[in-house]
Amino acid sequence: MTRWMLWGAVGGLLFAVQVAKARTSREADLERLLDAIAAVESRSNPKAVGDSGRARGVYQIHRRYWIDGTRILGVDWSYDEAVDPYKAREVVRAYLMHYGQDRTLLEKARIHNGGPGGYRKQATLPYARKIVKILQAERESS
């Protein structure tokens, strides 16, 4: 193996490691966002019911969101299961990854709050500020 081939192999390996680290970092950021959304929506209470009974669980998911999210995820879960924190997190993650592809974390939060186009709505800005406060407090405490 020539020196140039070796350098190419090392460079390729380093690039692969950087890509893996970036992916892991993005996944960790999304998990922190999901925690912040749960805190804002329900104080992470899986039994929470809001919006005059139209939103359920940790993430305060509406029926339409649930139907869309389970379709994206490819599962057949009834809306009654929106109170299951594990299933709700999977649905919210799928929804945000689908509609929030190539969007920032705060834009994803605004999508959760305002639907697929929520990142463009002025009405979702106060929600985004709540998310920022929680993420900053978490960062400062760690």
mmCIF file with all atom_site columns, C-alpha atoms in Angstrom:
data_model
loop_
_atom_site.group_PDB
_atom_site.id
_atom_site.type_symbol
_atom_site.label_atom_id
_atom_site.label_alt_id
_atom_site.label_comp_id
_atom_site.label_asym_id
_atom_site.label_entity_id
_atom_site.label_seq_id
_atom_site.pdbx_PDB_ins_code
_atom_site.Cartn_x
_atom_site.Cartn_y
_atom_site.Cartn_z
_atom_site.occupancy
_atom_site.B_iso_or_equiv
_atom_site.pdbx_formal_charge
_atom_site.auth_seq_id
_atom_site.auth_comp_id
_atom_site.auth_asym_id
_atom_site.auth_atom_id
_atom_site.pdbx_PDB_model_num
ATOM 1   C CA . MET A 1 1   ? 0.000   0.000  0.000  1.00 0.00 ? 1   MET A CA 1
ATOM 2   C CA . THR A 1 2   ? 1.419   3.369  -0.962 1.00 0.00 ? 2   THR A CA 1
ATOM 3   C CA . ARG A 1 3   ? 1.623   6.271  1.438  1.00 0.00 ? 3   ARG A CA 1
ATOM 4   C CA . TRP A 1 4   ? -1.120  8.119  -0.513 1.00 0.00 ? 4   TRP A CA 1
ATOM 5   C CA . MET A 1 5   ? -3.438  5.140  -0.337 1.00 0.00 ? 5   MET A CA 1
ATOM 6   C CA . LEU A 1 6   ? -2.846  4.936  3.404  1.00 0.00 ? 6   LEU A CA 1
ATOM 7   C CA . TRP A 1 7   ? -3.569  8.649  3.841  1.00 0.00 ? 7   TRP A CA 1
ATOM 8   C CA . GLY A 1 8   ? -6.740  8.231  1.781  1.00 0.00 ? 8   GLY A CA 1
ATOM 9   C CA . ALA A 1 9   ? -7.881  5.352  3.968  1.00 0.00 ? 9   ALA A CA 1
ATOM 10  C CA . VAL A 1 10  ? -7.128  7.287  7.160  1.00 0.00 ? 10  VAL A CA 1
ATOM 11  C CA . GLY A 1 11  ? -8.918  10.355 5.800  1.00 0.00 ? 11  GLY A CA 1
ATOM 12  C CA . GLY A 1 12  ? -11.949 8.259  4.888  1.00 0.00 ? 12  GLY A CA 1
ATOM 13  C CA . LEU A 1 13  ? -12.015 6.723  8.347  1.00 0.00 ? 13  LEU A CA 1
ATOM 14  C CA . LEU A 1 14  ? -11.748 10.126 10.040 1.00 0.00 ? 14  LEU A CA 1
ATOM 15  C CA . PHE A 1 15  ? -14.590 11.441 7.880  1.00 0.00 ? 15  PHE A CA 1
ATOM 16  C CA . ALA A 1 16  ? -16.762 8.443  8.800  1.00 0.00 ? 16  ALA A CA 1
ATOM 17  C CA . VAL A 1 17  ? -16.079 9.060  12.500 1.00 0.00 ? 17  VAL A CA 1
ATOM 18  C CA . GLN A 1 18  ? -16.997 12.752 12.130 1.00 0.00 ? 18  GLN A CA 1
ATOM 19  C CA . VAL A 1 19  ? -20.240 11.858 10.350 1.00 0.00 ? 19  VAL A CA 1
ATOM 20  C CA . ALA A 1 20  ? -21.118 9.363  13.095 1.00 0.00 ? 20  ALA A CA 1
ATOM 21  C CA . LYS A 1 21  ? -20.393 11.954 15.799 1.00 0.00 ? 21  LYS A CA 1
ATOM 22  C CA . ALA A 1 22  ? -22.530 14.553 14.015 1.00 0.00 ? 22  ALA A CA 1
ATOM 23  C CA . ARG A 1 23  ? -25.379 12.073 13.666 1.00 0.00 ? 23  ARG A CA 1
ATOM 24  C CA . THR A 1 24  ? -25.109 11.156 17.346 1.00 0.00 ? 24  THR A CA 1
ATOM 25  C CA . SER A 1 25  ? -25.037 14.834 18.298 1.00 0.00 ? 25  SER A CA 1
ATOM 26  C CA . ARG A 1 26  ? -28.149 15.600 16.187 1.00 0.00 ? 26  ARG A CA 1
ATOM 27  C CA . GLU A 1 27  ? -29.954 12.627 17.714 1.00 0.00 ? 27  GLU A CA 1
ATOM 28  C CA . ALA A 1 28  ? -29.032 13.781 21.224 1.00 0.00 ? 28  ALA A CA 1
ATOM 29  C CA . ASP A 1 29  ? -30.230 17.309 20.396 1.00 0.00 ? 29  ASP A CA 1
ATOM 30  C CA . LEU A 1 30  ? -33.551 15.910 19.184 1.00 0.00 ? 30  LEU A CA 1
ATOM 31  C CA . GLU A 1 31  ? -33.930 13.877 22.386 1.00 0.00 ? 31  GLU A CA 1
ATOM 32  C CA . ARG A 1 32  ? -33.311 17.029 24.441 1.00 0.00 ? 32  ARG A CA 1
ATOM 33  C CA . LEU A 1 33  ? -35.907 18.847 22.345 1.00 0.00 ? 33  LEU A CA 1
ATOM 34  C CA . LEU A 1 34  ? -38.436 16.061 22.955 1.00 0.00 ? 34  LEU A CA 1
ATOM 35  C CA . ASP A 1 35  ? -37.779 16.359 26.704 1.00 0.00 ? 35  ASP A CA 1
ATOM 36  C CA . ALA A 1 36  ? -38.274 20.137 26.525 1.00 0.00 ? 36  ALA A CA 1
ATOM 37  C CA . ILE A 1 37  ? -41.522 19.772 24.568 1.00 0.00 ? 37  ILE A CA 1
ATOM 38  C CA . ALA A 1 38  ? -42.824 17.319 27.186 1.00 0.00 ? 38  ALA A CA 1
ATOM 39  C CA . ALA A 1 39  ? -41.904 19.758 29.954 1.00 0.00 ? 39  ALA A CA 1
ATOM 40  C CA . VAL A 1 40  ? -43.666 22.680 28.253 1.00 0.00 ? 40  VAL A CA 1
ATOM 41  C CA . GLU A 1 41  ? -46.726 20.710 27.219 1.00 0.00 ? 41  GLU A CA 1
ATOM 42  C CA . SER A 1 42  ? -47.505 18.780 30.391 1.00 0.00 ? 42  SER A CA 1
ATOM 43  C CA . ARG A 1 43  ? -44.637 18.981 32.858 1.00 0.00 ? 43  ARG A CA 1
ATOM 44  C CA . SER A 1 44  ? -43.941 15.476 31.523 1.00 0.00 ? 44  SER A CA 1
ATOM 45  C CA . ASN A 1 45  ? -47.235 14.157 32.879 1.00 0.00 ? 45  ASN A CA 1
ATOM 46  C CA . PRO A 1 46  ? -48.516 11.208 30.783 1.00 0.00 ? 46  PRO A CA 1
ATOM 47  C CA . LYS A 1 47  ? -52.012 11.602 32.260 1.00 0.00 ? 47  LYS A CA 1
ATOM 48  C CA . ALA A 1 48  ? -52.344 15.246 31.224 1.00 0.00 ? 48  ALA A CA 1
ATOM 49  C CA . VAL A 1 49  ? -55.421 16.260 29.273 1.00 0.00 ? 49  VAL A CA 1
ATOM 50  C CA . GLY A 1 50  ? -55.614 19.719 27.772 1.00 0.00 ? 50  GLY A CA 1
ATOM 51  C CA . ASP A 1 51  ? -57.223 21.956 25.218 1.00 0.00 ? 51  ASP A CA 1
ATOM 52  C CA . SER A 1 52  ? -60.732 21.173 26.539 1.00 0.00 ? 52  SER A CA 1
ATOM 53  C CA . GLY A 1 53  ? -60.055 17.427 26.351 1.00 0.00 ? 53  GLY A CA 1
ATOM 54  C CA . ARG A 1 54  ? -58.727 17.492 22.787 1.00 0.00 ? 54  ARG A CA 1
ATOM 55  C CA . ALA A 1 55  ? -55.034 16.980 23.641 1.00 0.00 ? 55  ALA A CA 1
ATOM 56  C CA . ARG A 1 56  ? -53.610 13.987 25.485 1.00 0.00 ? 56  ARG A CA 1
ATOM 57  C CA . GLY A 1 57  ? -50.507 12.786 27.215 1.00 0.00 ? 57  GLY A CA 1
ATOM 58  C CA . VAL A 1 58  ? -46.998 14.012 27.791 1.00 0.00 ? 58  VAL A CA 1
ATOM 59  C CA . TYR A 1 59  ? -46.837 15.826 24.441 1.00 0.00 ? 59  TYR A CA 1
ATOM 60  C CA . GLN A 1 60  ? -50.471 17.005 24.434 1.00 0.00 ? 60  GLN A CA 1
ATOM 61  C CA . ILE A 1 61  ? -51.144 15.397 21.079 1.00 0.00 ? 61  ILE A CA 1
ATOM 62  C CA . HIS A 1 62  ? -54.338 16.110 19.173 1.00 0.00 ? 62  HIS A CA 1
ATOM 63  C CA . ARG A 1 63  ? -56.109 13.328 17.275 1.00 0.00 ? 63  ARG A CA 1
ATOM 64  C CA . ARG A 1 64  ? -55.161 14.699 13.832 1.00 0.00 ? 64  ARG A CA 1
ATOM 65  C CA . TYR A 1 65  ? -51.464 14.913 14.798 1.00 0.00 ? 65  TYR A CA 1
ATOM 66  C CA . TRP A 1 66  ? -51.610 11.342 16.168 1.00 0.00 ? 66  TRP A CA 1
ATOM 67  C CA . ILE A 1 67  ? -53.217 9.978  12.998 1.00 0.00 ? 67  ILE A CA 1
ATOM 68  C CA . ASP A 1 68  ? -50.626 11.746 10.840 1.00 0.00 ? 68  ASP A CA 1
ATOM 69  C CA . GLY A 1 69  ? -47.707 10.728 13.072 1.00 0.00 ? 69  GLY A CA 1
ATOM 70  C CA . THR A 1 70  ? -48.694 7.062  13.255 1.00 0.00 ? 70  THR A CA 1
ATOM 71  C CA . ARG A 1 71  ? -49.121 7.026  9.464  1.00 0.00 ? 71  ARG A CA 1
ATOM 72  C CA . ILE A 1 72  ? -45.597 8.433  9.060  1.00 0.00 ? 72  ILE A CA 1
ATOM 73  C CA . LEU A 1 73  ? -44.258 5.937  11.591 1.00 0.00 ? 73  LEU A CA 1
ATOM 74  C CA . GLY A 1 74  ? -46.069 3.079  9.877  1.00 0.00 ? 74  GLY A CA 1
ATOM 75  C CA . VAL A 1 75  ? -47.919 1.799  12.940 1.00 0.00 ? 75  VAL A CA 1
ATOM 76  C CA . ASP A 1 76  ? -51.581 1.211  13.706 1.00 0.00 ? 76  ASP A CA 1
ATOM 77  C CA . TRP A 1 77  ? -51.921 2.685  17.199 1.00 0.00 ? 77  TRP A CA 1
ATOM 78  C CA . SER A 1 78  ? -55.256 4.036  18.374 1.00 0.00 ? 78  SER A CA 1
ATOM 79  C CA . TYR A 1 79  ? -55.511 7.586  19.665 1.00 0.00 ? 79  TYR A CA 1
ATOM 80  C CA . ASP A 1 80  ? -56.151 6.149  23.138 1.00 0.00 ? 80  ASP A CA 1
ATOM 81  C CA . GLU A 1 81  ? -52.478 5.147  23.123 1.00 0.00 ? 81  GLU A CA 1
ATOM 82  C CA . ALA A 1 82  ? -51.357 8.791  22.954 1.00 0.00 ? 82  ALA A CA 1
ATOM 83  C CA . VAL A 1 83  ? -51.110 8.638  26.754 1.00 0.00 ? 83  VAL A CA 1
ATOM 84  C CA . ASP A 1 84  ? -48.330 6.033  26.502 1.00 0.00 ? 84  ASP A CA 1
ATOM 85  C CA . PRO A 1 85  ? -45.153 8.124  26.891 1.00 0.00 ? 85  PRO A CA 1
ATOM 86  C CA . TYR A 1 86  ? -43.032 5.723  24.829 1.00 0.00 ? 86  TYR A CA 1
ATOM 87  C CA . LYS A 1 87  ? -45.460 5.569  21.904 1.00 0.00 ? 87  LYS A CA 1
ATOM 88  C CA . ALA A 1 88  ? -46.148 9.290  22.071 1.00 0.00 ? 88  ALA A CA 1
ATOM 89  C CA . ARG A 1 89  ? -42.420 10.046 21.905 1.00 0.00 ? 89  ARG A CA 1
ATOM 90  C CA . GLU A 1 90  ? -42.026 7.793  18.868 1.00 0.00 ? 90  GLU A CA 1
ATOM 91  C CA . VAL A 1 91  ? -44.932 9.506  17.112 1.00 0.00 ? 91  VAL A CA 1
ATOM 92  C CA . VAL A 1 92  ? -43.671 13.011 17.908 1.00 0.00 ? 92  VAL A CA 1
ATOM 93  C CA . ARG A 1 93  ? -40.140 12.090 16.797 1.00 0.00 ? 93  ARG A CA 1
ATOM 94  C CA . ALA A 1 94  ? -41.437 10.700 13.483 1.00 0.00 ? 94  ALA A CA 1
ATOM 95  C CA . TYR A 1 95  ? -43.695 13.725 12.943 1.00 0.00 ? 95  TYR A CA 1
ATOM 96  C CA . LEU A 1 96  ? -40.889 16.198 13.606 1.00 0.00 ? 96  LEU A CA 1
ATOM 97  C CA . MET A 1 97  ? -38.372 14.326 11.478 1.00 0.00 ? 97  MET A CA 1
ATOM 98  C CA . HIS A 1 98  ? -40.881 14.149 8.618  1.00 0.00 ? 98  HIS A CA 1
ATOM 99  C CA . TYR A 1 99  ? -42.146 17.736 8.660  1.00 0.00 ? 99  TYR A CA 1
ATOM 100 C CA . GLY A 1 100 ? -39.016 19.226 10.202 1.00 0.00 ? 100 GLY A CA 1
ATOM 101 C CA . GLN A 1 101 ? -36.478 17.720 7.847  1.00 0.00 ? 101 GLN A CA 1
ATOM 102 C CA . ASP A 1 102 ? -33.689 20.284 7.343  1.00 0.00 ? 102 ASP A CA 1
ATOM 103 C CA . ARG A 1 103 ? -35.218 22.527 10.040 1.00 0.00 ? 103 ARG A CA 1
ATOM 104 C CA . THR A 1 104 ? -33.604 23.783 13.240 1.00 0.00 ? 104 THR A CA 1
ATOM 105 C CA . LEU A 1 105 ? -34.587 22.435 16.635 1.00 0.00 ? 105 LEU A CA 1
ATOM 106 C CA . LEU A 1 106 ? -36.695 25.509 17.346 1.00 0.00 ? 106 LEU A CA 1
ATOM 107 C CA . GLU A 1 107 ? -38.417 25.228 13.990 1.00 0.00 ? 107 GLU A CA 1
ATOM 108 C CA . LYS A 1 108 ? -39.201 21.611 14.887 1.00 0.00 ? 108 LYS A CA 1
ATOM 109 C CA . ALA A 1 109 ? -40.663 22.775 18.209 1.00 0.00 ? 109 ALA A CA 1
ATOM 110 C CA . ARG A 1 110 ? -42.815 25.288 16.340 1.00 0.00 ? 110 ARG A CA 1
ATOM 111 C CA . ILE A 1 111 ? -43.969 22.478 14.018 1.00 0.00 ? 111 ILE A CA 1
ATOM 112 C CA . HIS A 1 112 ? -45.044 20.471 17.050 1.00 0.00 ? 112 HIS A CA 1
ATOM 113 C CA . ASN A 1 113 ? -46.993 23.467 18.316 1.00 0.00 ? 113 ASN A CA 1
ATOM 114 C CA . GLY A 1 114 ? -48.455 24.718 15.033 1.00 0.00 ? 114 GLY A CA 1
ATOM 115 C CA . GLY A 1 115 ? -48.540 21.825 12.601 1.00 0.00 ? 115 GLY A CA 1
ATOM 116 C CA . PRO A 1 116 ? -46.434 21.155 9.498  1.00 0.00 ? 116 PRO A CA 1
ATOM 117 C CA . GLY A 1 117 ? -46.190 24.864 8.636  1.00 0.00 ? 117 GLY A CA 1
ATOM 118 C CA . GLY A 1 118 ? -45.916 25.950 12.259 1.00 0.00 ? 118 GLY A CA 1
ATOM 119 C CA . TYR A 1 119 ? -42.315 27.067 11.871 1.00 0.00 ? 119 TYR A CA 1
ATOM 120 C CA . ARG A 1 120 ? -43.634 29.983 9.767  1.00 0.00 ? 120 ARG A CA 1
ATOM 121 C CA . LYS A 1 121 ? -46.463 31.042 12.099 1.00 0.00 ? 121 LYS A CA 1
ATOM 122 C CA . GLN A 1 122 ? -46.086 34.061 14.354 1.00 0.00 ? 122 GLN A CA 1
ATOM 123 C CA . ALA A 1 123 ? -48.397 32.348 16.868 1.00 0.00 ? 123 ALA A CA 1
ATOM 124 C CA . THR A 1 124 ? -45.732 29.702 17.596 1.00 0.00 ? 124 THR A CA 1
ATOM 125 C CA . LEU A 1 125 ? -43.017 32.175 18.621 1.00 0.00 ? 125 LEU A CA 1
ATOM 126 C CA . PRO A 1 126 ? -44.046 32.357 22.312 1.00 0.00 ? 126 PRO A CA 1
ATOM 127 C CA . TYR A 1 127 ? -43.961 28.545 22.415 1.00 0.00 ? 127 TYR A CA 1
ATOM 128 C CA . ALA A 1 128 ? -40.458 28.557 20.928 1.00 0.00 ? 128 ALA A CA 1
ATOM 129 C CA . ARG A 1 129 ? -39.331 30.986 23.639 1.00 0.00 ? 129 ARG A CA 1
ATOM 130 C CA . LYS A 1 130 ? -40.546 28.556 26.325 1.00 0.00 ? 130 LYS A CA 1
ATOM 131 C CA . ILE A 1 131 ? -38.558 25.764 24.673 1.00 0.00 ? 131 ILE A CA 1
ATOM 132 C CA . VAL A 1 132 ? -35.442 27.973 24.545 1.00 0.00 ? 132 VAL A CA 1
ATOM 133 C CA . LYS A 1 133 ? -35.709 28.689 28.280 1.00 0.00 ? 133 LYS A CA 1
ATOM 134 C CA . ILE A 1 134 ? -35.887 25.002 29.110 1.00 0.00 ? 134 ILE A CA 1
ATOM 135 C CA . LEU A 1 135 ? -33.003 24.059 26.806 1.00 0.00 ? 135 LEU A CA 1
ATOM 136 C CA . GLN A 1 136 ? -30.855 26.878 28.207 1.00 0.00 ? 136 GLN A CA 1
ATOM 137 C CA . ALA A 1 137 ? -31.628 25.879 31.802 1.00 0.00 ? 137 ALA A CA 1
ATOM 138 C CA . GLU A 1 138 ? -30.705 22.277 30.992 1.00 0.00 ? 138 GLU A CA 1
ATOM 139 C CA . ARG A 1 139 ? -27.451 23.378 29.368 1.00 0.00 ? 139 ARG A CA 1
ATOM 140 C CA . GLU A 1 140 ? -26.547 25.569 32.353 1.00 0.00 ? 140 GLU A CA 1
ATOM 141 C CA . SER A 1 141 ? -27.232 22.781 34.841 1.00 0.00 ? 141 SER A CA 1
ATOM 142 C CA . SER A 1 142 ? -25.066 20.215 33.024 1.00 0.00 ? 142 SER A CA 1
#
